[in-house]
Amino acid sequence: MPRTHPGTTVLALRLAGPLQSWGDHSVFNRRETRPEPTKSGVLGLLAAAAGRPREHALDDLIALRLGVRVDQPGTILRDYHTVSDHRGRPLPQSGVTTKGAQKPTSPAKYTHVTQRFYLQDAVFVAAVTGDKALIDSLAQAVTNPAFPLALGRRACVPTQPLSLGLHHGDLEEVLTTLPWQVSQYARGKHASRYGNPSHIRLPVTLEADDGDDIQHDVPLSFDPRGRQFTSRRVRHDWVSVSTGFPASSSADGGGHDPFALLGW
């Protein structure tokens, strides 16, 4: 995809918190997470900030282009649940009768096992670009949201700062310019192994019409009575990002260590 005009406005978000979960196709009793934020998850956060109900049309939000940078990938957490009726009754199934009442399980089932997966201690930078008036309004909304904001699921509350402000340039330029967003603890671990490198190489996923990968995470509707999604093309790349470490004679991190993000 050709680069956008240098005057393009980009809204950058820091997506970080104890837990995140970015599902794209999980249903029923096993809810998995993608390794990085989905477009549906990011647009859902922006729609909540703007106070849009779930039934609201998404045409303008869908038109936004998304880029995601992985500053800290985090680790997977599996949350194991069992569900039962406190009255000792059989659990209902998802099917309903003609009157709208849930049908009982057959044969009777008294316990459901559910598993939910989360990313813990992950940090991402998400950048969206598109219509300037829309981007400006969303930038104001995320600093004064109408509805509570979440990182994929309601229980996953973002830490501050969430907004990294408005920037000019294309997605890749902005994701290259913004400094590393990890915690002081993570920076200390990195410094103990690599010294104080001036830059670090981080993976990015950029929405691109000519991208060689496809992700099925574009929301056509958030209406709970009829959620719909479609696909988009993306490309994967690496960017060299300033660490913010004080200048030193240590190696500058120019070489690519494929295990650096894992902390090995």
PDB file of C-alpha atoms in Angstrom:
ATOM      1  CA  MET A   1       0.000   0.000   0.000  1.00  0.00           C
ATOM      2  CA  PRO A   2       1.414   3.448  -0.843  1.00  0.00           C
ATOM      3  CA  ARG A   3       2.228   5.693   2.059  1.00  0.00           C
ATOM      4  CA  THR A   4      -0.424   8.170   3.121  1.00  0.00           C
ATOM      5  CA  HIS A   5       0.124  11.906   2.756  1.00  0.00           C
ATOM      6  CA  PRO A   6       2.571  13.280   5.365  1.00  0.00           C
ATOM      7  CA  GLY A   7      -0.163  15.585   6.646  1.00  0.00           C
ATOM      8  CA  THR A   8      -2.358  12.641   7.689  1.00  0.00           C
ATOM      9  CA  THR A   9      -3.502  12.786  11.309  1.00  0.00           C
ATOM     10  CA  VAL A  10      -2.874   9.691  13.445  1.00  0.00           C
ATOM     11  CA  LEU A  11      -4.314   8.954  16.883  1.00  0.00           C
ATOM     12  CA  ALA A  12      -1.959   6.817  18.960  1.00  0.00           C
ATOM     13  CA  LEU A  13      -3.092   4.711  21.925  1.00  0.00           C
ATOM     14  CA  ARG A  14      -1.091   2.883  24.569  1.00  0.00           C
ATOM     15  CA  LEU A  15      -2.916  -0.405  25.257  1.00  0.00           C
ATOM     16  CA  ALA A  16      -1.551  -1.761  28.513  1.00  0.00           C
ATOM     17  CA  GLY A  17      -2.995  -3.339  31.631  1.00  0.00           C
ATOM     18  CA  PRO A  18      -2.742  -6.343  33.939  1.00  0.00           C
ATOM     19  CA  LEU A  19      -4.952  -8.345  31.530  1.00  0.00           C
ATOM     20  CA  GLN A  20      -6.017  -8.017  27.902  1.00  0.00           C
ATOM     21  CA  SER A  21      -8.008 -10.362  25.677  1.00  0.00           C
ATOM     22  CA  TRP A  22      -8.474  -9.849  21.954  1.00  0.00           C
ATOM     23  CA  GLY A  23     -10.784 -12.566  20.648  1.00  0.00           C
ATOM     24  CA  ASP A  24     -11.752 -12.852  16.994  1.00  0.00           C
ATOM     25  CA  HIS A  25     -13.646 -16.126  16.484  1.00  0.00           C
ATOM     26  CA  SER A  26     -13.964 -17.766  19.903  1.00  0.00           C
ATOM     27  CA  VAL A  27     -17.425 -18.945  20.910  1.00  0.00           C
ATOM     28  CA  PHE A  28     -19.140 -20.992  23.602  1.00  0.00           C
ATOM     29  CA  ASN A  29     -16.991 -22.353  26.440  1.00  0.00           C
ATOM     30  CA  ARG A  30     -13.494 -21.633  25.117  1.00  0.00           C
ATOM     31  CA  ARG A  31     -12.587 -17.964  24.643  1.00  0.00           C
ATOM     32  CA  GLU A  32      -9.105 -17.482  23.284  1.00  0.00           C
ATOM     33  CA  THR A  33      -7.085 -14.313  22.631  1.00  0.00           C
ATOM     34  CA  ARG A  34      -5.061 -13.124  19.693  1.00  0.00           C
ATOM     35  CA  PRO A  35      -1.423 -12.220  20.461  1.00  0.00           C
ATOM     36  CA  GLU A  36      -2.112  -8.559  19.666  1.00  0.00           C
ATOM     37  CA  PRO A  37      -5.110  -6.192  19.540  1.00  0.00           C
ATOM     38  CA  THR A  38      -7.711  -6.831  16.826  1.00  0.00           C
ATOM     39  CA  LYS A  39      -9.362  -4.146  14.739  1.00  0.00           C
ATOM     40  CA  SER A  40     -12.733  -5.049  16.246  1.00  0.00           C
ATOM     41  CA  GLY A  41     -11.308  -4.624  19.746  1.00  0.00           C
ATOM     42  CA  VAL A  42      -9.703  -1.248  19.029  1.00  0.00           C
ATOM     43  CA  LEU A  43     -12.788   0.078  17.219  1.00  0.00           C
ATOM     44  CA  GLY A  44     -14.955  -1.197  20.069  1.00  0.00           C
ATOM     45  CA  LEU A  45     -12.860   0.803  22.541  1.00  0.00           C
ATOM     46  CA  LEU A  46     -13.154   3.929  20.378  1.00  0.00           C
ATOM     47  CA  ALA A  47     -16.916   3.447  19.927  1.00  0.00           C
ATOM     48  CA  ALA A  48     -17.343   3.130  23.703  1.00  0.00           C
ATOM     49  CA  ALA A  49     -15.283   6.272  24.265  1.00  0.00           C
ATOM     50  CA  ALA A  50     -17.493   8.147  21.809  1.00  0.00           C
ATOM     51  CA  GLY A  51     -20.656   6.914  23.530  1.00  0.00           C
ATOM     52  CA  ARG A  52     -21.973   4.929  20.591  1.00  0.00           C
ATOM     53  CA  PRO A  53     -24.554   2.227  21.351  1.00  0.00           C
ATOM     54  CA  ARG A  54     -23.871  -1.272  20.046  1.00  0.00           C
ATOM     55  CA  GLU A  55     -26.524  -0.877  17.346  1.00  0.00           C
ATOM     56  CA  HIS A  56     -24.839   2.240  15.909  1.00  0.00           C
ATOM     57  CA  ALA A  57     -23.554   2.056  12.308  1.00  0.00           C
ATOM     58  CA  LEU A  58     -19.785   1.477  12.036  1.00  0.00           C
ATOM     59  CA  ASP A  59     -19.102   2.620   8.473  1.00  0.00           C
ATOM     60  CA  ASP A  60     -16.904   5.584   9.465  1.00  0.00           C
ATOM     61  CA  LEU A  61     -14.914   3.584  12.035  1.00  0.00           C
ATOM     62  CA  ILE A  62     -14.364   0.665   9.656  1.00  0.00           C
ATOM     63  CA  ALA A  63     -12.768   3.080   7.173  1.00  0.00           C
ATOM     64  CA  LEU A  64      -9.982   3.885   9.671  1.00  0.00           C
ATOM     65  CA  ARG A  65      -6.648   2.176   9.047  1.00  0.00           C
ATOM     66  CA  LEU A  66      -4.987   0.472  11.996  1.00  0.00           C
ATOM     67  CA  GLY A  67      -1.370  -0.190  12.885  1.00  0.00           C
ATOM     68  CA  VAL A  68      -0.225  -2.088  15.992  1.00  0.00           C
ATOM     69  CA  ARG A  69       3.236  -2.201  17.540  1.00  0.00           C
ATOM     70  CA  VAL A  70       4.166  -4.868  20.089  1.00  0.00           C
ATOM     71  CA  ASP A  71       6.196  -3.170  22.815  1.00  0.00           C
ATOM     72  CA  GLN A  72       5.838  -6.040  25.296  1.00  0.00           C
ATOM     73  CA  PRO A  73       4.106  -9.266  24.186  1.00  0.00           C
ATOM     74  CA  GLY A  74       3.116 -10.448  27.649  1.00  0.00           C
ATOM     75  CA  THR A  75       2.336 -14.056  28.520  1.00  0.00           C
ATOM     76  CA  ILE A  76      -0.780 -16.218  28.207  1.00  0.00           C
ATOM     77  CA  LEU A  77      -2.996 -16.761  31.250  1.00  0.00           C
ATOM     78  CA  ARG A  78      -5.665 -19.484  31.259  1.00  0.00           C
ATOM     79  CA  ASP A  79      -8.641 -18.829  33.516  1.00  0.00           C
ATOM     80  CA  TYR A  80     -10.471 -22.082  34.332  1.00  0.00           C
ATOM     81  CA  HIS A  81     -14.151 -21.885  35.360  1.00  0.00           C
ATOM     82  CA  THR A  82     -16.875 -24.311  36.383  1.00  0.00           C
ATOM     83  CA  VAL A  83     -20.490 -23.132  36.234  1.00  0.00           C
ATOM     84  CA  SER A  84     -23.427 -24.723  38.044  1.00  0.00           C
ATOM     85  CA  ASP A  85     -26.875 -23.770  39.318  1.00  0.00           C
ATOM     86  CA  HIS A  86     -26.834 -23.008  43.064  1.00  0.00           C
ATOM     87  CA  ARG A  87     -30.260 -24.682  43.360  1.00  0.00           C
ATOM     88  CA  GLY A  88     -28.883 -27.974  42.057  1.00  0.00           C
ATOM     89  CA  ARG A  89     -30.952 -27.867  38.879  1.00  0.00           C
ATOM     90  CA  PRO A  90     -29.719 -29.015  35.462  1.00  0.00           C
ATOM     91  CA  LEU A  91     -28.158 -26.264  33.414  1.00  0.00           C
ATOM     92  CA  PRO A  92     -30.008 -24.843  30.390  1.00  0.00           C
ATOM     93  CA  GLN A  93     -28.643 -25.103  26.855  1.00  0.00           C
ATOM     94  CA  SER A  94     -28.224 -22.279  24.363  1.00  0.00           C
ATOM     95  CA  GLY A  95     -31.307 -23.315  22.347  1.00  0.00           C
ATOM     96  CA  VAL A  96     -34.660 -21.729  23.202  1.00  0.00           C
ATOM     97  CA  THR A  97     -38.295 -22.762  22.924  1.00  0.00           C
ATOM     98  CA  THR A  98     -40.858 -20.987  20.723  1.00  0.00           C
ATOM     99  CA  LYS A  99     -41.689 -18.867  23.779  1.00  0.00           C
ATOM    100  CA  GLY A 100     -38.087 -17.767  24.182  1.00  0.00           C
ATOM    101  CA  ALA A 101     -37.281 -19.903  27.249  1.00  0.00           C
ATOM    102  CA  GLN A 102     -33.992 -21.785  27.309  1.00  0.00           C
ATOM    103  CA  LYS A 103     -34.281 -25.530  26.880  1.00  0.00           C
ATOM    104  CA  PRO A 104     -32.808 -27.862  29.526  1.00  0.00           C
ATOM    105  CA  THR A 105     -29.749 -29.888  28.650  1.00  0.00           C
ATOM    106  CA  SER A 106     -30.462 -33.444  27.528  1.00  0.00           C
ATOM    107  CA  PRO A 107     -29.127 -35.574  29.066  1.00  0.00           C
ATOM    108  CA  ALA A 108     -29.129 -33.355  32.119  1.00  0.00           C
ATOM    109  CA  LYS A 109     -25.855 -31.524  32.682  1.00  0.00           C
ATOM    110  CA  TYR A 110     -25.083 -29.993  36.064  1.00  0.00           C
ATOM    111  CA  THR A 111     -21.669 -28.415  35.415  1.00  0.00           C
ATOM    112  CA  HIS A 112     -20.216 -26.451  32.529  1.00  0.00           C
ATOM    113  CA  VAL A 113     -16.450 -26.119  32.183  1.00  0.00           C
ATOM    114  CA  THR A 114     -15.320 -22.884  30.557  1.00  0.00           C
ATOM    115  CA  GLN A 115     -11.845 -21.623  29.746  1.00  0.00           C
ATOM    116  CA  ARG A 116     -10.875 -18.028  29.060  1.00  0.00           C
ATOM    117  CA  PHE A 117      -7.455 -16.925  27.886  1.00  0.00           C
ATOM    118  CA  TYR A 118      -5.807 -13.572  28.523  1.00  0.00           C
ATOM    119  CA  LEU A 119      -2.564 -11.740  27.816  1.00  0.00           C
ATOM    120  CA  GLN A 120      -0.978 -10.609  31.058  1.00  0.00           C
ATOM    121  CA  ASP A 121       1.444  -7.668  31.356  1.00  0.00           C
ATOM    122  CA  ALA A 122       1.363  -6.895  27.623  1.00  0.00           C
ATOM    123  CA  VAL A 123       1.944  -3.432  26.155  1.00  0.00           C
ATOM    124  CA  PHE A 124       0.931  -2.342  22.647  1.00  0.00           C
ATOM    125  CA  VAL A 125       0.852   0.901  20.718  1.00  0.00           C
ATOM    126  CA  ALA A 126      -2.169   1.093  18.399  1.00  0.00           C
ATOM    127  CA  ALA A 127      -2.431   3.874  15.828  1.00  0.00           C
ATOM    128  CA  VAL A 128      -5.482   4.751  13.721  1.00  0.00           C
ATOM    129  CA  THR A 129      -5.693   7.158  10.805  1.00  0.00           C
ATOM    130  CA  GLY A 130      -8.463   8.368   8.524  1.00  0.00           C
ATOM    131  CA  ASP A 131     -10.893  11.254   8.284  1.00  0.00           C
ATOM    132  CA  LYS A 132      -9.350  14.151  10.232  1.00  0.00           C
ATOM    133  CA  ALA A 133     -12.593  15.325  11.827  1.00  0.00           C
ATOM    134  CA  LEU A 134     -13.336  11.796  13.043  1.00  0.00           C
ATOM    135  CA  ILE A 135      -9.799  11.308  14.365  1.00  0.00           C
ATOM    136  CA  ASP A 136      -9.969  14.643  16.225  1.00  0.00           C
ATOM    137  CA  SER A 137     -13.297  13.712  17.831  1.00  0.00           C
ATOM    138  CA  LEU A 138     -12.014  10.271  18.875  1.00  0.00           C
ATOM    139  CA  ALA A 139      -8.894  11.841  20.398  1.00  0.00           C
ATOM    140  CA  GLN A 140     -11.133  13.963  22.621  1.00  0.00           C
ATOM    141  CA  ALA A 141     -13.377  11.011  23.428  1.00  0.00           C
ATOM    142  CA  VAL A 142     -10.624   8.722  24.740  1.00  0.00           C
ATOM    143  CA  THR A 143      -9.562  11.412  27.234  1.00  0.00           C
ATOM    144  CA  ASN A 144     -13.170  11.850  28.412  1.00  0.00           C
ATOM    145  CA  PRO A 145     -14.951   8.579  27.549  1.00  0.00           C
ATOM    146  CA  ALA A 146     -18.728   8.247  27.627  1.00  0.00           C
ATOM    147  CA  PHE A 147     -18.630   4.547  28.558  1.00  0.00           C
ATOM    148  CA  PRO A 148     -16.024   2.531  30.507  1.00  0.00           C
ATOM    149  CA  LEU A 149     -13.133   1.425  28.291  1.00  0.00           C
ATOM    150  CA  ALA A 150     -11.708  -2.091  28.144  1.00  0.00           C
ATOM    151  CA  LEU A 151      -8.905  -4.013  26.472  1.00  0.00           C
ATOM    152  CA  GLY A 152     -11.021  -6.558  24.626  1.00  0.00           C
ATOM    153  CA  ARG A 153     -13.242  -7.587  27.551  1.00  0.00           C
ATOM    154  CA  ARG A 154     -15.065  -5.563  30.182  1.00  0.00           C
ATOM    155  CA  ALA A 155     -12.924  -6.925  33.020  1.00  0.00           C
ATOM    156  CA  CYS A 156      -9.685  -5.845  31.283  1.00  0.00           C
ATOM    157  CA  VAL A 157      -9.212  -2.240  32.381  1.00  0.00           C
ATOM    158  CA  PRO A 158      -6.493  -0.160  30.670  1.00  0.00           C
ATOM    159  CA  THR A 159      -3.804   1.581  32.653  1.00  0.00           C
ATOM    160  CA  GLN A 160      -2.814   5.184  32.039  1.00  0.00           C
ATOM    161  CA  PRO A 161      -1.749   6.870  29.897  1.00  0.00           C
ATOM    162  CA  LEU A 162      -4.178   5.501  27.311  1.00  0.00           C
ATOM    163  CA  SER A 163      -3.920   8.306  24.787  1.00  0.00           C
ATOM    164  CA  LEU A 164      -0.524   9.109  23.264  1.00  0.00           C
ATOM    165  CA  GLY A 165      -2.011  12.059  21.405  1.00  0.00           C
ATOM    166  CA  LEU A 166      -2.347  13.147  17.802  1.00  0.00           C
ATOM    167  CA  HIS A 167       0.563  12.911  15.368  1.00  0.00           C
ATOM    168  CA  HIS A 168       1.224  13.789  11.734  1.00  0.00           C
ATOM    169  CA  GLY A 169       2.590  11.232   9.279  1.00  0.00           C
ATOM    170  CA  ASP A 170       1.624   7.761   8.154  1.00  0.00           C
ATOM    171  CA  LEU A 171       1.069   4.796  10.443  1.00  0.00           C
ATOM    172  CA  GLU A 172       4.556   3.359  10.095  1.00  0.00           C
ATOM    173  CA  GLU A 173       6.227   6.738  10.690  1.00  0.00           C
ATOM    174  CA  VAL A 174       4.233   7.332  13.867  1.00  0.00           C
ATOM    175  CA  LEU A 175       4.859   3.818  15.170  1.00  0.00           C
ATOM    176  CA  THR A 176       8.581   4.366  14.541  1.00  0.00           C
ATOM    177  CA  THR A 177       8.681   7.816  16.155  1.00  0.00           C
ATOM    178  CA  LEU A 178       6.880   7.042  19.420  1.00  0.00           C
ATOM    179  CA  PRO A 179       9.339   5.864  22.116  1.00  0.00           C
ATOM    180  CA  TRP A 180       9.218   2.466  23.778  1.00  0.00           C
ATOM    181  CA  GLN A 181       6.206   2.269  26.138  1.00  0.00           C
ATOM    182  CA  VAL A 182       7.132  -0.545  28.548  1.00  0.00           C
ATOM    183  CA  SER A 183       7.298  -0.282  32.335  1.00  0.00           C
ATOM    184  CA  GLN A 184      10.397   0.710  34.284  1.00  0.00           C
ATOM    185  CA  TYR A 185      10.690  -2.890  35.472  1.00  0.00           C
ATOM    186  CA  ALA A 186      10.771  -4.192  31.901  1.00  0.00           C
ATOM    187  CA  ARG A 187      13.260  -1.511  30.917  1.00  0.00           C
ATOM    188  CA  GLY A 188      15.468  -2.496  33.844  1.00  0.00           C
ATOM    189  CA  LYS A 189      15.420  -6.165  32.797  1.00  0.00           C
ATOM    190  CA  HIS A 190      16.309  -5.210  29.246  1.00  0.00           C
ATOM    191  CA  ALA A 191      19.139  -2.956  30.436  1.00  0.00           C
ATOM    192  CA  SER A 192      20.560  -5.662  32.693  1.00  0.00           C
ATOM    193  CA  ARG A 193      20.974  -7.919  29.678  1.00  0.00           C
ATOM    194  CA  TYR A 194      21.780  -5.526  26.845  1.00  0.00           C
ATOM    195  CA  GLY A 195      23.138  -2.432  28.583  1.00  0.00           C
ATOM    196  CA  ASN A 196      21.532   0.839  27.516  1.00  0.00           C
ATOM    197  CA  PRO A 197      20.859   0.479  23.780  1.00  0.00           C
ATOM    198  CA  SER A 198      19.494   3.614  22.138  1.00  0.00           C
ATOM    199  CA  HIS A 199      17.031   1.638  19.986  1.00  0.00           C
ATOM    200  CA  ILE A 200      15.092  -1.616  19.995  1.00  0.00           C
ATOM    201  CA  ARG A 201      13.490  -3.465  17.085  1.00  0.00           C
ATOM    202  CA  LEU A 202       9.773  -4.114  17.565  1.00  0.00           C
ATOM    203  CA  PRO A 203       7.244  -5.977  15.375  1.00  0.00           C
ATOM    204  CA  VAL A 204       4.386  -4.048  13.766  1.00  0.00           C
ATOM    205  CA  THR A 205       1.228  -5.098  11.937  1.00  0.00           C
ATOM    206  CA  LEU A 206      -0.027  -2.541   9.416  1.00  0.00           C
ATOM    207  CA  GLU A 207      -3.319  -2.544   7.565  1.00  0.00           C
ATOM    208  CA  ALA A 208      -2.474  -2.578   3.853  1.00  0.00           C
ATOM    209  CA  ASP A 209      -4.488  -3.253   0.708  1.00  0.00           C
ATOM    210  CA  ASP A 210      -1.582  -5.263  -0.714  1.00  0.00           C
ATOM    211  CA  GLY A 211      -0.760  -7.072   2.521  1.00  0.00           C
ATOM    212  CA  ASP A 212       0.190 -10.739   2.308  1.00  0.00           C
ATOM    213  CA  ASP A 213      -1.804 -11.793   5.393  1.00  0.00           C
ATOM    214  CA  ILE A 214      -5.544 -11.768   6.089  1.00  0.00           C
ATOM    215  CA  GLN A 215      -7.229 -11.147   9.440  1.00  0.00           C
ATOM    216  CA  HIS A 216     -10.954 -11.705   9.993  1.00  0.00           C
ATOM    217  CA  ASP A 217     -11.490  -8.988  12.596  1.00  0.00           C
ATOM    218  CA  VAL A 218     -13.325  -6.089  10.929  1.00  0.00           C
ATOM    219  CA  PRO A 219     -16.675  -5.481  12.682  1.00  0.00           C
ATOM    220  CA  LEU A 220     -19.680  -4.832  10.462  1.00  0.00           C
ATOM    221  CA  SER A 221     -21.985  -4.733  13.480  1.00  0.00           C
ATOM    222  CA  PHE A 222     -21.589  -4.913  17.268  1.00  0.00           C
ATOM    223  CA  ASP A 223     -25.314  -5.515  17.723  1.00  0.00           C
ATOM    224  CA  PRO A 224     -25.516  -8.509  20.130  1.00  0.00           C
ATOM    225  CA  ARG A 225     -28.490  -9.838  18.148  1.00  0.00           C
ATOM    226  CA  GLY A 226     -26.464 -10.066  14.971  1.00  0.00           C
ATOM    227  CA  ARG A 227     -22.717  -9.535  15.231  1.00  0.00           C
ATOM    228  CA  GLN A 228     -21.018  -9.556  11.836  1.00  0.00           C
ATOM    229  CA  PHE A 229     -17.374  -9.455  10.795  1.00  0.00           C
ATOM    230  CA  THR A 230     -15.365  -9.364   7.597  1.00  0.00           C
ATOM    231  CA  SER A 231     -11.685  -9.599   6.644  1.00  0.00           C
ATOM    232  CA  ARG A 232      -8.862  -7.162   5.907  1.00  0.00           C
ATOM    233  CA  ARG A 233      -5.340  -7.414   4.558  1.00  0.00           C
ATOM    234  CA  VAL A 234      -2.296  -6.634   6.693  1.00  0.00           C
ATOM    235  CA  ARG A 235       1.460  -6.752   6.383  1.00  0.00           C
ATOM    236  CA  HIS A 236       3.997  -7.507   9.106  1.00  0.00           C
ATOM    237  CA  ASP A 237       7.237  -5.611   9.563  1.00  0.00           C
ATOM    238  CA  TRP A 238       9.786  -4.408  12.106  1.00  0.00           C
ATOM    239  CA  VAL A 239      10.576  -0.855  13.232  1.00  0.00           C
ATOM    240  CA  SER A 240      13.520   0.532  15.165  1.00  0.00           C
ATOM    241  CA  VAL A 241      12.251   2.505  18.166  1.00  0.00           C
ATOM    242  CA  SER A 242      14.013   4.783  20.640  1.00  0.00           C
ATOM    243  CA  THR A 243      14.365   3.182  24.069  1.00  0.00           C
ATOM    244  CA  GLY A 244      14.885   6.466  25.916  1.00  0.00           C
ATOM    245  CA  PHE A 245      17.935   5.099  27.717  1.00  0.00           C
ATOM    246  CA  PRO A 246      20.635   7.688  28.452  1.00  0.00           C
ATOM    247  CA  ALA A 247      23.440   7.765  25.903  1.00  0.00           C
ATOM    248  CA  SER A 248      26.247   5.313  26.674  1.00  0.00           C
ATOM    249  CA  SER A 249      28.990   3.406  24.974  1.00  0.00           C
ATOM    250  CA  SER A 250      26.920   0.190  25.106  1.00  0.00           C
ATOM    251  CA  ALA A 251      25.851  -1.594  21.963  1.00  0.00           C
ATOM    252  CA  ASP A 252      23.045   0.297  20.240  1.00  0.00           C
ATOM    253  CA  GLY A 253      20.865  -2.761  19.686  1.00  0.00           C
ATOM    254  CA  GLY A 254      21.164  -2.527  15.900  1.00  0.00           C
ATOM    255  CA  GLY A 255      21.442  -6.307  15.542  1.00  0.00           C
ATOM    256  CA  HIS A 256      18.280  -8.372  15.514  1.00  0.00           C
ATOM    257  CA  ASP A 257      17.906 -10.751  18.448  1.00  0.00           C
ATOM    258  CA  PRO A 258      14.798 -12.895  17.748  1.00  0.00           C
ATOM    259  CA  PHE A 259      14.489 -13.855  21.429  1.00  0.00           C
ATOM    260  CA  ALA A 260      14.817 -10.350  22.906  1.00  0.00           C
ATOM    261  CA  LEU A 261      11.053  -9.793  23.202  1.00  0.00           C
ATOM    262  CA  LEU A 262      10.700 -13.047  25.146  1.00  0.00           C
ATOM    263  CA  GLY A 263      13.236 -11.925  27.723  1.00  0.00           C
ATOM    264  CA  TRP A 264      15.528 -14.885  27.070  1.00  0.00           C
TER     265      TRP A 264
END
